[in-house]
């Protein structure tokens, strides 16, 4: 079968976040095979999708695997999958994906961008876990639980510089949340083209630092929209590869808008 590597939330190759994408002929193979393929691809997520019968609430079934486990929500691999569907002609127009997080929707635009419609993460302020400041190497300003689908700890830090220069202890961060830690601050440098900056660390699912994380922005969007009093914002995930995500808060739904680029198109032989 065909396997593709797609850079998501990117307008040129070797930026944004790479994801493996496999369009399957029928039902999902057994979980062990899916996990082995994801481990072989060895990107933060590999997406597997197959077409569903017509007349239902969704058009395609979609699952996401890191190199070590299946996850409940992934934005960049959803964007990558939608990009492959449109680029190959496998689907036209709005596409509805049945996922562990419910039905998520992708809508193509004439300029080549794609908008994803995801559930907004519920934010609950919590006390910073013991050892978090030491693991990050920075003192948290505030900490929030992001709910069961995202499963991360959202942490605001003092300023943009602190976020950009952070060198955390990934092993110690693993004990601070079920999936990972999102750090963020208000953007201060206007040349970045963003309203807020973030970085994401997921040692519990085999990813020390994720390049650009769509699911994290379902928590970042409501967080910063409340503070900046605007529903439509732009977030910069300031990893080495980096990527911009335009976010739109629509109540219990969050819109994520970006581009994707196919960089590898090959054949899986195993």
Tab-separated table of C-alpha atoms in Angstrom:
chain	number	residue	atom	x	y	z
A	1	UNK	CA	0.000	0.000	0.000
A	2	UNK	CA	1.025	3.607	-0.447
A	3	UNK	CA	2.604	5.451	2.458
A	4	UNK	CA	3.216	9.156	2.495
A	5	UNK	CA	5.115	11.529	4.749
A	6	UNK	CA	3.435	14.908	4.942
A	7	UNK	CA	4.709	18.068	6.641
A	8	UNK	CA	1.651	19.613	8.317
A	9	UNK	CA	1.157	23.233	9.367
A	10	UNK	CA	3.849	24.006	6.809
A	11	UNK	CA	3.988	25.810	3.470
A	12	UNK	CA	7.325	24.308	2.409
A	13	UNK	CA	9.112	20.985	2.937
A	14	UNK	CA	11.090	20.211	6.093
A	15	UNK	CA	9.123	22.602	8.296
A	16	UNK	CA	6.018	22.104	10.418
A	17	UNK	CA	5.303	18.634	11.788
A	18	UNK	CA	5.815	15.467	9.695
A	19	UNK	CA	3.211	12.708	9.841
A	20	UNK	CA	2.908	9.339	8.180
A	21	UNK	CA	-0.367	8.795	6.294
A	22	UNK	CA	-1.774	5.456	5.096
A	23	UNK	CA	-5.118	5.186	3.304
A	24	UNK	CA	-6.387	1.646	3.845
A	25	UNK	CA	-8.658	-0.305	1.515
A	26	UNK	CA	-11.097	-1.500	4.156
A	27	UNK	CA	-11.193	-1.966	7.932
A	28	UNK	CA	-8.241	-1.321	10.217
A	29	UNK	CA	-5.733	-4.187	10.506
A	30	UNK	CA	-4.894	-5.440	13.997
A	31	UNK	CA	-3.506	-2.922	16.465
A	32	UNK	CA	-0.116	-4.601	16.672
A	33	UNK	CA	0.502	-4.057	12.957
A	34	UNK	CA	-0.638	-0.435	13.153
A	35	UNK	CA	1.722	0.189	16.075
A	36	UNK	CA	4.633	-1.508	14.289
A	37	UNK	CA	4.150	0.657	11.221
A	38	UNK	CA	4.024	3.798	13.389
A	39	UNK	CA	7.219	2.734	15.142
A	40	UNK	CA	8.883	2.174	11.744
A	41	UNK	CA	7.792	5.597	10.492
A	42	UNK	CA	9.025	7.037	13.808
A	43	UNK	CA	7.412	10.444	13.491
A	44	UNK	CA	5.328	11.921	16.271
A	45	UNK	CA	2.171	10.454	14.673
A	46	UNK	CA	1.195	8.148	11.858
A	47	UNK	CA	-2.421	8.328	10.670
A	48	UNK	CA	-4.417	5.389	9.340
A	49	UNK	CA	-7.720	6.003	7.558
A	50	UNK	CA	-10.293	3.994	5.634
A	51	UNK	CA	-13.481	4.984	3.857
A	52	UNK	CA	-16.822	4.400	5.612
A	53	UNK	CA	-20.137	3.414	3.979
A	54	UNK	CA	-22.216	6.321	2.729
A	55	UNK	CA	-25.115	7.764	4.680
A	56	UNK	CA	-23.433	7.813	8.090
A	57	UNK	CA	-22.234	10.651	10.298
A	58	UNK	CA	-18.655	10.367	8.958
A	59	UNK	CA	-16.934	9.706	5.646
A	60	UNK	CA	-13.649	8.193	6.842
A	61	UNK	CA	-12.491	6.393	9.990
A	62	UNK	CA	-9.227	7.788	11.347
A	63	UNK	CA	-6.754	6.633	14.015
A	64	UNK	CA	-3.436	8.088	15.170
A	65	UNK	CA	-0.388	6.308	16.596
A	66	UNK	CA	2.858	7.670	18.022
A	67	UNK	CA	5.904	5.373	17.845
A	68	UNK	CA	4.806	3.816	21.154
A	69	UNK	CA	1.018	4.204	21.603
A	70	UNK	CA	-2.336	5.215	20.137
A	71	UNK	CA	-3.572	8.732	21.000
A	72	UNK	CA	-7.086	10.134	21.345
A	73	UNK	CA	-6.525	13.349	19.404
A	74	UNK	CA	-4.027	14.628	16.841
A	75	UNK	CA	-4.384	17.786	14.779
A	76	UNK	CA	-1.355	17.726	12.504
A	77	UNK	CA	-1.867	14.116	11.345
A	78	UNK	CA	-5.531	14.941	10.626
A	79	UNK	CA	-4.418	17.886	8.500
A	80	UNK	CA	-1.906	15.609	6.761
A	81	UNK	CA	-4.605	12.995	6.068
A	82	UNK	CA	-7.016	15.566	4.642
A	83	UNK	CA	-4.199	16.913	2.457
A	84	UNK	CA	-3.565	13.406	1.046
A	85	UNK	CA	-7.282	12.843	0.394
A	86	UNK	CA	-7.519	16.085	-1.566
A	87	UNK	CA	-4.187	15.709	-3.378
A	88	UNK	CA	-4.998	12.180	-4.568
A	89	UNK	CA	-8.648	12.852	-5.445
A	90	UNK	CA	-9.807	10.267	-2.897
A	91	UNK	CA	-12.214	12.854	-1.453
A	92	UNK	CA	-13.533	16.250	-2.480
A	93	UNK	CA	-14.881	19.026	-0.301
A	94	UNK	CA	-15.685	18.795	3.374
A	95	UNK	CA	-14.563	15.504	4.933
A	96	UNK	CA	-15.830	14.087	8.226
A	97	UNK	CA	-13.513	11.819	10.217
A	98	UNK	CA	-14.758	9.371	12.843
A	99	UNK	CA	-12.150	9.373	15.626
A	100	UNK	CA	-11.752	8.528	19.312
A	101	UNK	CA	-12.525	12.221	19.980
A	102	UNK	CA	-15.782	12.134	18.024
A	103	UNK	CA	-16.350	13.424	14.516
A	104	UNK	CA	-13.812	16.017	13.374
A	105	UNK	CA	-14.209	17.894	10.110
A	106	UNK	CA	-11.741	19.187	7.517
A	107	UNK	CA	-12.684	21.846	4.970
A	108	UNK	CA	-10.462	22.762	1.992
A	109	UNK	CA	-10.040	26.330	0.747
A	110	UNK	CA	-9.221	27.625	-2.715
A	111	UNK	CA	-5.899	29.020	-1.533
A	112	UNK	CA	-4.737	25.532	-0.514
A	113	UNK	CA	-5.277	25.925	3.203
A	114	UNK	CA	-7.361	23.461	5.198
A	115	UNK	CA	-9.490	24.210	8.258
A	116	UNK	CA	-9.969	21.553	10.929
A	117	UNK	CA	-12.965	21.626	13.279
A	118	UNK	CA	-12.037	20.056	16.639
A	119	UNK	CA	-13.676	19.982	20.078
A	120	UNK	CA	-12.465	22.794	22.326
A	121	UNK	CA	-10.486	21.496	25.285
A	122	UNK	CA	-12.065	22.218	28.689
A	123	UNK	CA	-9.598	24.086	30.910
A	124	UNK	CA	-9.515	23.643	34.677
A	125	UNK	CA	-6.982	25.563	36.729
A	126	UNK	CA	-4.905	23.278	38.940
A	127	UNK	CA	-1.964	23.568	41.266
A	128	UNK	CA	1.358	23.092	39.529
A	129	UNK	CA	2.527	19.527	40.233
A	130	UNK	CA	5.452	19.061	42.589
A	131	UNK	CA	8.696	19.133	40.682
A	132	UNK	CA	7.259	20.905	37.599
A	133	UNK	CA	9.364	24.052	38.003
A	134	UNK	CA	12.530	21.985	38.443
A	135	UNK	CA	11.690	19.797	35.416
A	136	UNK	CA	11.002	22.825	33.219
A	137	UNK	CA	13.796	24.969	34.563
A	138	UNK	CA	11.289	27.848	34.883
A	139	UNK	CA	8.644	28.916	37.383
A	140	UNK	CA	5.009	28.432	36.211
A	141	UNK	CA	2.696	31.438	36.273
A	142	UNK	CA	-0.413	29.222	36.089
A	143	UNK	CA	-1.287	25.615	35.257
A	144	UNK	CA	-4.421	24.076	33.721
A	145	UNK	CA	-5.729	20.590	33.076
A	146	UNK	CA	-6.883	20.255	29.445
A	147	UNK	CA	-9.411	17.435	29.815
A	148	UNK	CA	-9.396	13.762	28.815
A	149	UNK	CA	-9.064	14.114	25.032
A	150	UNK	CA	-5.966	16.317	25.035
A	151	UNK	CA	-4.612	14.991	28.335
A	152	UNK	CA	-1.902	17.617	28.781
A	153	UNK	CA	-0.925	20.137	31.428
A	154	UNK	CA	-1.072	23.683	30.015
A	155	UNK	CA	1.473	25.938	31.726
A	156	UNK	CA	1.856	29.676	31.255
A	157	UNK	CA	5.396	30.967	31.736
A	158	UNK	CA	6.583	34.465	32.482
A	159	UNK	CA	7.372	35.624	28.948
A	160	UNK	CA	8.213	34.683	25.371
A	161	UNK	CA	11.957	34.551	26.043
A	162	UNK	CA	11.477	31.953	28.781
A	163	UNK	CA	9.465	29.727	26.428
A	164	UNK	CA	11.962	30.041	23.576
A	165	UNK	CA	15.028	29.325	25.721
A	166	UNK	CA	13.560	26.471	27.769
A	167	UNK	CA	15.714	23.317	28.106
A	168	UNK	CA	13.535	20.977	30.199
A	169	UNK	CA	14.378	17.667	31.815
A	170	UNK	CA	12.153	15.436	29.665
A	171	UNK	CA	12.404	12.431	31.945
A	172	UNK	CA	11.181	14.416	34.949
A	173	UNK	CA	8.367	16.024	32.933
A	174	UNK	CA	6.850	12.586	32.399
A	175	UNK	CA	5.495	12.581	35.951
A	176	UNK	CA	3.690	15.914	35.585
A	177	UNK	CA	0.741	14.870	33.359
A	178	UNK	CA	-0.854	11.894	31.620
A	179	UNK	CA	0.387	12.823	28.132
A	180	UNK	CA	2.595	15.892	28.195
A	181	UNK	CA	3.185	19.533	29.027
A	182	UNK	CA	2.297	22.566	26.899
A	183	UNK	CA	4.203	25.731	27.803
A	184	UNK	CA	3.068	29.091	26.525
A	185	UNK	CA	3.435	32.858	26.833
A	186	UNK	CA	2.124	35.942	25.091
A	187	UNK	CA	4.113	36.795	21.953
A	188	UNK	CA	6.185	39.959	22.268
A	189	UNK	CA	8.244	40.045	19.049
A	190	UNK	CA	5.981	41.383	16.244
A	191	UNK	CA	8.198	39.784	13.579
A	192	UNK	CA	7.020	36.348	14.720
A	193	UNK	CA	3.574	37.017	13.276
A	194	UNK	CA	1.855	35.450	16.280
A	195	UNK	CA	-0.300	36.396	19.250
A	196	UNK	CA	1.141	33.698	21.511
A	197	UNK	CA	4.008	31.227	21.491
A	198	UNK	CA	4.137	27.662	22.729
A	199	UNK	CA	6.237	24.506	22.924
A	200	UNK	CA	5.005	20.964	23.606
A	201	UNK	CA	6.774	18.118	25.399
A	202	UNK	CA	5.294	14.574	25.374
A	203	UNK	CA	7.810	12.148	26.910
A	204	UNK	CA	5.017	9.788	28.035
A	205	UNK	CA	4.148	8.956	24.418
A	206	UNK	CA	7.713	8.784	23.137
A	207	UNK	CA	8.059	12.398	21.920
A	208	UNK	CA	10.441	14.644	23.841
A	209	UNK	CA	9.384	17.753	21.894
A	210	UNK	CA	6.688	17.799	19.225
A	211	UNK	CA	7.345	20.208	16.330
A	212	UNK	CA	3.792	21.579	15.820
A	213	UNK	CA	0.833	20.195	17.802
A	214	UNK	CA	-2.691	20.811	16.524
A	215	UNK	CA	-4.413	19.217	19.519
A	216	UNK	CA	-2.565	21.506	21.928
A	217	UNK	CA	-4.085	24.486	20.162
A	218	UNK	CA	-7.586	23.342	21.111
A	219	UNK	CA	-6.476	24.334	24.620
A	220	UNK	CA	-4.257	27.272	23.660
A	221	UNK	CA	-7.032	28.908	21.615
A	222	UNK	CA	-9.562	29.253	24.471
A	223	UNK	CA	-6.799	30.165	26.910
A	224	UNK	CA	-5.456	33.083	24.881
A	225	UNK	CA	-8.799	34.128	23.413
A	226	UNK	CA	-10.023	34.778	26.957
A	227	UNK	CA	-6.924	36.816	27.799
A	228	UNK	CA	-6.657	38.761	24.552
A	229	UNK	CA	-10.433	39.161	24.097
A	230	UNK	CA	-10.365	37.913	20.484
A	231	UNK	CA	-11.726	34.705	19.016
A	232	UNK	CA	-9.341	34.576	16.032
A	233	UNK	CA	-5.633	34.351	16.834
A	234	UNK	CA	-2.359	33.013	15.461
A	235	UNK	CA	-0.137	30.726	17.518
A	236	UNK	CA	3.542	30.043	16.890
A	237	UNK	CA	4.829	26.692	18.109
A	238	UNK	CA	8.482	27.577	18.535
A	239	UNK	CA	10.183	24.218	18.023
A	240	UNK	CA	13.263	23.873	15.823
A	241	UNK	CA	11.018	23.180	12.795
A	242	UNK	CA	8.364	25.685	13.960
A	243	UNK	CA	4.910	26.310	12.571
A	244	UNK	CA	2.069	28.818	12.657
A	245	UNK	CA	-1.509	27.759	13.376
A	246	UNK	CA	-4.400	30.131	12.919
A	247	UNK	CA	-7.006	29.386	15.570
A	248	UNK	CA	-10.656	30.357	15.764
A	249	UNK	CA	-12.624	29.804	18.968
A	250	UNK	CA	-16.252	28.912	18.240
A	251	UNK	CA	-17.657	27.987	21.649
A	252	UNK	CA	-17.235	24.260	22.176
A	253	UNK	CA	-15.405	23.921	18.833
A	254	UNK	CA	-11.972	25.225	17.841
A	255	UNK	CA	-10.944	25.829	14.233
A	256	UNK	CA	-7.327	25.153	13.258
A	257	UNK	CA	-6.187	26.425	9.856
A	258	UNK	CA	-2.971	25.635	8.006
A	259	UNK	CA	-1.250	24.080	5.001
A	260	UNK	CA	0.504	20.782	4.357
A	261	UNK	CA	3.155	19.516	1.927
A	262	UNK	CA	3.823	15.921	0.829
A	263	UNK	CA	7.576	15.218	1.017
A	264	UNK	CA	7.693	11.417	0.544
A	265	UNK	CA	5.348	9.181	-1.466
A	266	UNK	CA	6.303	5.526	-1.426
A	267	UNK	CA	5.175	1.921	-1.038
A	268	UNK	CA	4.891	-0.042	2.195
A	269	UNK	CA	6.025	-3.619	1.515
A	270	UNK	CA	5.571	-5.246	4.938
